[in-house]
Amino acid sequence: AVKEVMALRPDYCRISRYNLTELLPSISAKERSASVSSMFAESHPEATAHQSTMSANLLSIFIYTLPNEVGAQIVDEMRLGYANGTFTYENFKSDIAIIDLFGSYTKQTRNPSEADLFVVPYPHSSHCVWTAAQPDHKWLHNCRQVSAATLREKVFSQLEHFRGNEKRHIFINTMETFHTHAILRQVPFALTIGPREKSSHIVVPYVNDDPSYQPSVVRGRDSKWWTRPRKFSVAYYFGSLNKQMKKTSQRKFRQYFLEEVRTNWTSSPYLGGLPYIVEDLS
């Protein structure tokens, strides 16, 4: 979060009460390269070996190959765009990471009769972000900047094994349901961050693709890193709020918290004996 703040608002960070660069982990050139070729740092050798021994017990998956404009090309472009800061919508980029993970899955098949699950590697949320950024386009409610014809012709018409296997097809829709194109809201099985009640979808968390925070990297840090003194007790930034949100909206509680901090936390710049940062980016 701090890295994105600095990328979007470097002037804001320079005049902040604290030097935010101290919060950033050091990232090697190798780690930065890995973040472009994959959303994650390289797997730890022990994890890879363990995965191989477990392969016989894993579900078998069939991954479709989609047209480039909704498949590999858009995945590569958005992965690079997220890595270099061209696109910074952190909430939506989980689809690229999930597609990378499915691509590295050890038990894949090209025989549909052997497949337990069928993966549709269409990064819907990232495609919505990409399309909105193109000339003469903008973000529209329900991702209407992506046409229904594109979804039907480039995605659904490519799913030759869909009929009769609808509930075994996994769609990747890593954004809130109200953002989703109406056609994608109708699929029976998806990975998403915002399912409705009584749905059959699987909830996935926001992704942290920073190589410095991947388990394979963190586990290699020595005791000095784990026991180093903390510089801040809290560093909390959040984005702007929709003025039309109701008072009981969960996201409105960010505003209530900020108002509490600004009203009642003014007697000291410290919390728990350390400096703290609580700011609204809007």
CSV table of C-alpha atoms in Angstrom, one decimal:
chain,number,residue,atom,x,y,z
A,1,ALA,CA,0.0,0.0,0.0
A,2,VAL,CA,2.8,2.4,0.9
A,3,LYS,CA,4.5,1.7,-2.5
A,4,GLU,CA,1.4,2.6,-4.4
A,5,VAL,CA,0.9,5.8,-2.3
A,6,MET,CA,4.5,6.8,-3.3
A,7,ALA,CA,3.9,6.0,-6.9
A,8,LEU,CA,0.6,7.9,-7.1
A,9,ARG,CA,1.4,10.8,-4.7
A,10,PRO,CA,5.1,11.3,-4.3
A,11,ASP,CA,4.6,15.0,-3.5
A,12,TYR,CA,2.2,14.0,-0.7
A,13,CYS,CA,4.8,11.6,0.7
A,14,ARG,CA,7.6,14.2,0.8
A,15,ILE,CA,5.6,16.5,2.9
A,16,SER,CA,4.3,13.8,5.2
A,17,ARG,CA,5.2,13.8,8.9
A,18,TYR,CA,7.4,10.8,8.4
A,19,ASN,CA,9.7,9.4,5.8
A,20,LEU,CA,7.7,6.7,4.1
A,21,THR,CA,10.7,5.3,2.2
A,22,GLU,CA,11.8,3.8,5.5
A,23,LEU,CA,8.8,1.5,5.3
A,24,LEU,CA,9.7,0.0,2.0
A,25,PRO,CA,11.5,-3.3,1.8
A,26,SER,CA,14.5,-3.5,-0.4
A,27,ILE,CA,13.8,-5.4,-3.7
A,28,SER,CA,16.6,-6.8,-5.7
A,29,ALA,CA,16.8,-6.6,-9.5
A,30,LYS,CA,16.1,-10.4,-9.7
A,31,GLU,CA,13.0,-10.0,-7.6
A,32,ARG,CA,11.7,-7.2,-9.8
A,33,SER,CA,12.3,-9.3,-12.9
A,34,ALA,CA,10.3,-12.2,-11.3
A,35,SER,CA,7.4,-9.9,-10.7
A,36,VAL,CA,7.1,-9.2,-14.4
A,37,SER,CA,7.3,-12.8,-15.6
A,38,SER,CA,5.1,-14.0,-12.8
A,39,MET,CA,2.9,-12.3,-10.2
A,40,PHE,CA,4.9,-14.1,-7.5
A,41,ALA,CA,8.5,-14.7,-6.6
A,42,GLU,CA,10.0,-18.1,-7.6
A,43,SER,CA,8.7,-21.1,-5.7
A,44,HIS,CA,10.9,-22.5,-2.9
A,45,PRO,CA,12.6,-25.7,-4.0
A,46,GLU,CA,11.2,-27.6,-1.1
A,47,ALA,CA,7.7,-26.5,-2.0
A,48,THR,CA,8.2,-27.6,-5.6
A,49,ALA,CA,9.4,-31.0,-4.6
A,50,HIS,CA,6.5,-31.4,-2.2
A,51,GLN,CA,4.0,-30.4,-4.9
A,52,SER,CA,5.5,-33.1,-7.2
A,53,THR,CA,4.9,-35.9,-4.6
A,54,MET,CA,1.3,-34.7,-4.1
A,55,SER,CA,0.5,-34.6,-7.9
A,56,ALA,CA,-1.1,-38.0,-8.0
A,57,ASN,CA,-3.8,-36.9,-5.5
A,58,LEU,CA,-4.5,-33.5,-7.2
A,59,LEU,CA,-7.6,-32.7,-9.3
A,60,SER,CA,-6.9,-32.7,-13.0
A,61,ILE,CA,-7.6,-29.4,-14.8
A,62,PHE,CA,-8.2,-28.5,-18.5
A,63,ILE,CA,-7.1,-24.9,-19.3
A,64,TYR,CA,-8.7,-23.3,-22.4
A,65,THR,CA,-6.6,-21.3,-24.8
A,66,LEU,CA,-8.5,-18.0,-25.6
A,67,PRO,CA,-7.9,-15.5,-28.3
A,68,ASN,CA,-5.0,-13.2,-27.5
A,69,GLU,CA,-7.1,-10.1,-27.0
A,70,VAL,CA,-8.9,-11.7,-24.0
A,71,GLY,CA,-6.2,-14.3,-23.3
A,72,ALA,CA,-2.4,-14.5,-23.2
A,73,GLN,CA,-1.8,-11.1,-24.7
A,74,ILE,CA,-4.0,-9.2,-22.2
A,75,VAL,CA,-2.6,-11.3,-19.3
A,76,ASP,CA,1.0,-10.4,-20.3
A,77,GLU,CA,0.3,-6.7,-20.9
A,78,MET,CA,-1.6,-6.3,-17.6
A,79,ARG,CA,1.0,-8.2,-15.6
A,80,LEU,CA,3.7,-5.9,-16.9
A,81,GLY,CA,1.4,-2.9,-16.4
A,82,TYR,CA,0.8,-3.7,-12.8
A,83,ALA,CA,4.5,-4.4,-12.3
A,84,ASN,CA,5.7,-1.0,-13.7
A,85,GLY,CA,2.9,1.1,-12.2
A,86,THR,CA,1.0,1.8,-15.5
A,87,PHE,CA,-2.0,0.2,-13.9
A,88,THR,CA,-2.4,0.6,-10.1
A,89,TYR,CA,-5.9,-0.8,-9.3
A,90,GLU,CA,-4.7,-3.2,-6.7
A,91,ASN,CA,-8.1,-4.7,-6.0
A,92,PHE,CA,-8.6,-6.1,-9.4
A,93,LYS,CA,-5.2,-7.7,-10.3
A,94,SER,CA,-5.7,-11.0,-8.5
A,95,ASP,CA,-7.0,-12.5,-11.8
A,96,ILE,CA,-3.5,-12.3,-13.3
A,97,ALA,CA,-1.9,-14.0,-10.3
A,98,ILE,CA,-4.6,-16.8,-10.3
A,99,ILE,CA,-4.0,-17.4,-14.1
A,100,ASP,CA,-0.2,-17.6,-13.4
A,101,LEU,CA,-0.9,-20.1,-10.6
A,102,PHE,CA,-3.2,-22.3,-12.8
A,103,GLY,CA,-0.5,-22.1,-15.5
A,104,SER,CA,2.1,-23.6,-13.1
A,105,TYR,CA,-0.3,-26.3,-11.8
A,106,THR,CA,1.3,-29.7,-12.1
A,107,LYS,CA,-1.7,-31.8,-13.1
A,108,GLN,CA,-3.0,-30.4,-16.3
A,109,THR,CA,-4.6,-32.3,-19.2
A,110,ARG,CA,-5.6,-31.7,-22.8
A,111,ASN,CA,-8.1,-34.5,-22.7
A,112,PRO,CA,-11.4,-33.1,-21.6
A,113,SER,CA,-12.7,-36.6,-20.5
A,114,GLU,CA,-9.9,-36.7,-17.9
A,115,ALA,CA,-10.5,-33.2,-16.5
A,116,ASP,CA,-12.1,-32.7,-13.1
A,117,LEU,CA,-12.3,-28.9,-13.7
A,118,PHE,CA,-12.2,-26.6,-16.7
A,119,VAL,CA,-10.4,-23.3,-16.2
A,120,VAL,CA,-11.4,-20.3,-18.3
A,121,PRO,CA,-8.2,-18.0,-18.1
A,122,TYR,CA,-10.0,-14.8,-19.0
A,123,PRO,CA,-8.9,-12.0,-16.6
A,124,HIS,CA,-12.2,-10.2,-16.5
A,125,SER,CA,-11.4,-7.5,-13.9
A,126,SER,CA,-8.1,-6.7,-15.5
A,127,HIS,CA,-9.7,-6.6,-18.9
A,128,CYS,CA,-12.2,-4.0,-17.6
A,129,VAL,CA,-9.3,-1.9,-16.2
A,130,TRP,CA,-7.4,-2.2,-19.5
A,131,THR,CA,-10.4,-1.3,-21.7
A,132,ALA,CA,-11.3,1.7,-19.6
A,133,ALA,CA,-7.8,3.1,-20.1
A,134,GLN,CA,-8.0,3.0,-23.9
A,135,PRO,CA,-8.6,6.2,-25.9
A,136,ASP,CA,-12.3,7.2,-26.1
A,137,HIS,CA,-13.1,4.8,-23.3
A,138,LYS,CA,-13.9,5.2,-19.7
A,139,TRP,CA,-15.0,3.2,-16.7
A,140,LEU,CA,-18.7,2.3,-16.9
A,141,HIS,CA,-21.0,0.7,-14.4
A,142,ASN,CA,-21.1,-3.1,-14.7
A,143,CYS,CA,-18.0,-3.0,-16.9
A,144,ARG,CA,-20.0,-2.0,-20.0
A,145,GLN,CA,-16.8,-0.7,-21.6
A,146,VAL,CA,-16.3,-4.3,-22.5
A,147,SER,CA,-18.9,-5.2,-25.0
A,148,ALA,CA,-21.3,-8.1,-24.7
A,149,ALA,CA,-20.3,-9.2,-28.2
A,150,THR,CA,-16.7,-9.4,-27.1
A,151,LEU,CA,-17.5,-11.7,-24.2
A,152,ARG,CA,-19.8,-13.9,-26.3
A,153,GLU,CA,-17.5,-14.2,-29.3
A,154,LYS,CA,-14.0,-14.2,-27.7
A,155,VAL,CA,-14.8,-16.1,-24.4
A,156,PHE,CA,-18.0,-18.1,-24.3
A,157,SER,CA,-17.9,-19.3,-27.9
A,158,GLN,CA,-14.5,-20.8,-27.3
A,159,LEU,CA,-15.7,-23.0,-24.5
A,160,GLU,CA,-16.4,-26.2,-26.5
A,161,HIS,CA,-16.8,-28.3,-23.4
A,162,PHE,CA,-19.1,-25.9,-21.5
A,163,ARG,CA,-22.5,-27.4,-22.3
A,164,GLY,CA,-23.2,-30.2,-19.8
A,165,ASN,CA,-20.2,-29.2,-17.6
A,166,GLU,CA,-21.3,-25.7,-16.6
A,167,LYS,CA,-20.7,-26.2,-12.9
A,168,ARG,CA,-17.2,-27.5,-13.5
A,169,HIS,CA,-16.0,-24.5,-15.4
A,170,ILE,CA,-14.1,-22.0,-13.3
A,171,PHE,CA,-14.4,-18.4,-14.3
A,172,ILE,CA,-12.0,-15.8,-12.8
A,173,ASN,CA,-13.9,-12.7,-11.7
A,174,THR,CA,-11.8,-11.0,-9.0
A,175,MET,CA,-13.8,-7.9,-8.3
A,176,GLU,CA,-17.1,-7.1,-6.6
A,177,THR,CA,-20.2,-8.4,-8.2
A,178,PHE,CA,-21.7,-5.0,-8.8
A,179,HIS,CA,-18.6,-4.1,-11.0
A,180,THR,CA,-19.0,-7.2,-13.1
A,181,HIS,CA,-20.4,-7.4,-16.6
A,182,ALA,CA,-23.9,-8.8,-16.6
A,183,ILE,CA,-22.9,-11.8,-18.7
A,184,LEU,CA,-20.2,-12.8,-16.2
A,185,ARG,CA,-22.6,-12.5,-13.3
A,186,GLN,CA,-24.6,-15.3,-14.7
A,187,VAL,CA,-21.9,-18.0,-14.6
A,188,PRO,CA,-22.5,-20.8,-12.0
A,189,PHE,CA,-18.9,-21.1,-10.7
A,190,ALA,CA,-16.3,-18.4,-10.3
A,191,LEU,CA,-13.4,-17.2,-8.2
A,192,THR,CA,-14.3,-13.8,-6.9
A,193,ILE,CA,-13.7,-11.3,-4.1
A,194,GLY,CA,-17.3,-10.2,-3.9
A,195,PRO,CA,-19.9,-13.1,-4.1
A,196,ARG,CA,-23.5,-12.7,-3.2
A,197,GLU,CA,-25.1,-14.8,-0.4
A,198,LYS,CA,-26.2,-18.3,-1.4
A,199,SER,CA,-23.9,-18.3,-4.4
A,200,SER,CA,-21.7,-21.3,-5.3
A,201,HIS,CA,-18.6,-19.1,-6.0
A,202,ILE,CA,-15.3,-19.3,-4.2
A,203,VAL,CA,-14.0,-16.3,-2.3
A,204,VAL,CA,-10.4,-15.3,-3.0
A,205,PRO,CA,-8.5,-12.5,-1.1
A,206,TYR,CA,-6.8,-9.5,-2.6
A,207,VAL,CA,-3.3,-10.5,-3.8
A,208,ASN,CA,0.0,-9.2,-2.5
A,209,ASP,CA,2.3,-9.7,-5.4
A,210,ASP,CA,5.3,-7.9,-4.0
A,211,PRO,CA,8.2,-10.4,-4.3
A,212,SER,CA,9.6,-9.3,-0.9
A,213,TYR,CA,6.5,-10.5,0.9
A,214,GLN,CA,6.1,-14.0,-0.7
A,215,PRO,CA,6.5,-16.9,1.7
A,216,SER,CA,9.5,-18.3,-0.3
A,217,VAL,CA,11.3,-15.0,0.3
A,218,VAL,CA,10.2,-14.2,3.8
A,219,ARG,CA,11.2,-17.6,5.2
A,220,GLY,CA,14.8,-16.9,4.1
A,221,ARG,CA,15.1,-13.8,6.3
A,222,ASP,CA,17.3,-14.1,9.3
A,223,SER,CA,16.5,-13.4,13.0
A,224,LYS,CA,17.7,-9.8,12.7
A,225,TRP,CA,14.9,-9.0,10.3
A,226,TRP,CA,12.2,-10.5,12.5
A,227,THR,CA,13.5,-8.8,15.7
A,228,ARG,CA,14.3,-5.4,14.3
A,229,PRO,CA,12.8,-2.4,16.1
A,230,ARG,CA,9.5,-1.1,14.8
A,231,LYS,CA,9.4,2.5,13.5
A,232,PHE,CA,5.7,3.0,13.5
A,233,SER,CA,2.9,1.5,15.5
A,234,VAL,CA,0.3,2.0,12.7
A,235,ALA,CA,0.6,3.0,9.0
A,236,TYR,CA,-2.9,3.1,7.6
A,237,TYR,CA,-3.9,4.7,4.2
A,238,PHE,CA,-7.3,4.3,2.5
A,239,GLY,CA,-8.8,5.6,-0.7
A,240,SER,CA,-11.6,8.0,-1.3
A,241,LEU,CA,-15.3,7.2,-0.6
A,242,ASN,CA,-18.3,7.3,-2.8
A,243,LYS,CA,-20.5,10.2,-1.4
A,244,GLN,CA,-23.6,8.3,-2.3
A,245,MET,CA,-22.9,5.5,0.1
A,246,LYS,CA,-25.4,5.0,2.9
A,247,LYS,CA,-24.4,5.7,6.5
A,248,THR,CA,-24.4,2.0,7.3
A,249,SER,CA,-22.2,1.0,4.4
A,250,GLN,CA,-19.2,-1.0,5.6
A,251,ARG,CA,-16.8,1.3,3.7
A,252,LYS,CA,-18.2,4.4,5.4
A,253,PHE,CA,-16.6,3.1,8.6
A,254,ARG,CA,-13.2,4.2,7.2
A,255,GLN,CA,-14.5,7.7,7.3
A,256,TYR,CA,-15.9,7.3,10.8
A,257,PHE,CA,-12.5,6.0,12.0
A,258,LEU,CA,-10.6,8.9,10.4
A,259,GLU,CA,-13.0,11.4,12.0
A,260,GLU,CA,-12.3,9.7,15.4
A,261,VAL,CA,-8.6,9.9,14.9
A,262,ARG,CA,-8.7,13.6,13.8
A,263,THR,CA,-11.0,14.5,16.7
A,264,ASN,CA,-9.8,12.6,19.6
A,265,TRP,CA,-6.2,11.5,18.8
A,266,THR,CA,-4.8,15.0,18.7
A,267,SER,CA,-3.1,15.2,22.2
A,268,SER,CA,0.0,13.2,21.0
A,269,PRO,CA,1.6,12.2,17.8
A,270,TYR,CA,2.3,8.8,19.3
A,271,LEU,CA,0.4,5.6,19.7
A,272,GLY,CA,1.7,2.9,22.0
A,273,GLY,CA,5.0,4.9,22.3
A,274,LEU,CA,5.6,5.0,18.5
A,275,PRO,CA,4.6,7.5,15.7
A,276,TYR,CA,1.5,6.5,13.7
A,277,ILE,CA,0.1,7.5,10.3
A,278,VAL,CA,-3.6,7.4,9.5
A,279,GLU,CA,-4.5,9.3,6.3
A,280,ASP,CA,-7.2,9.6,3.7
A,281,LEU,CA,-5.7,9.8,0.1
A,282,SER,CA,-8.7,11.6,-1.4
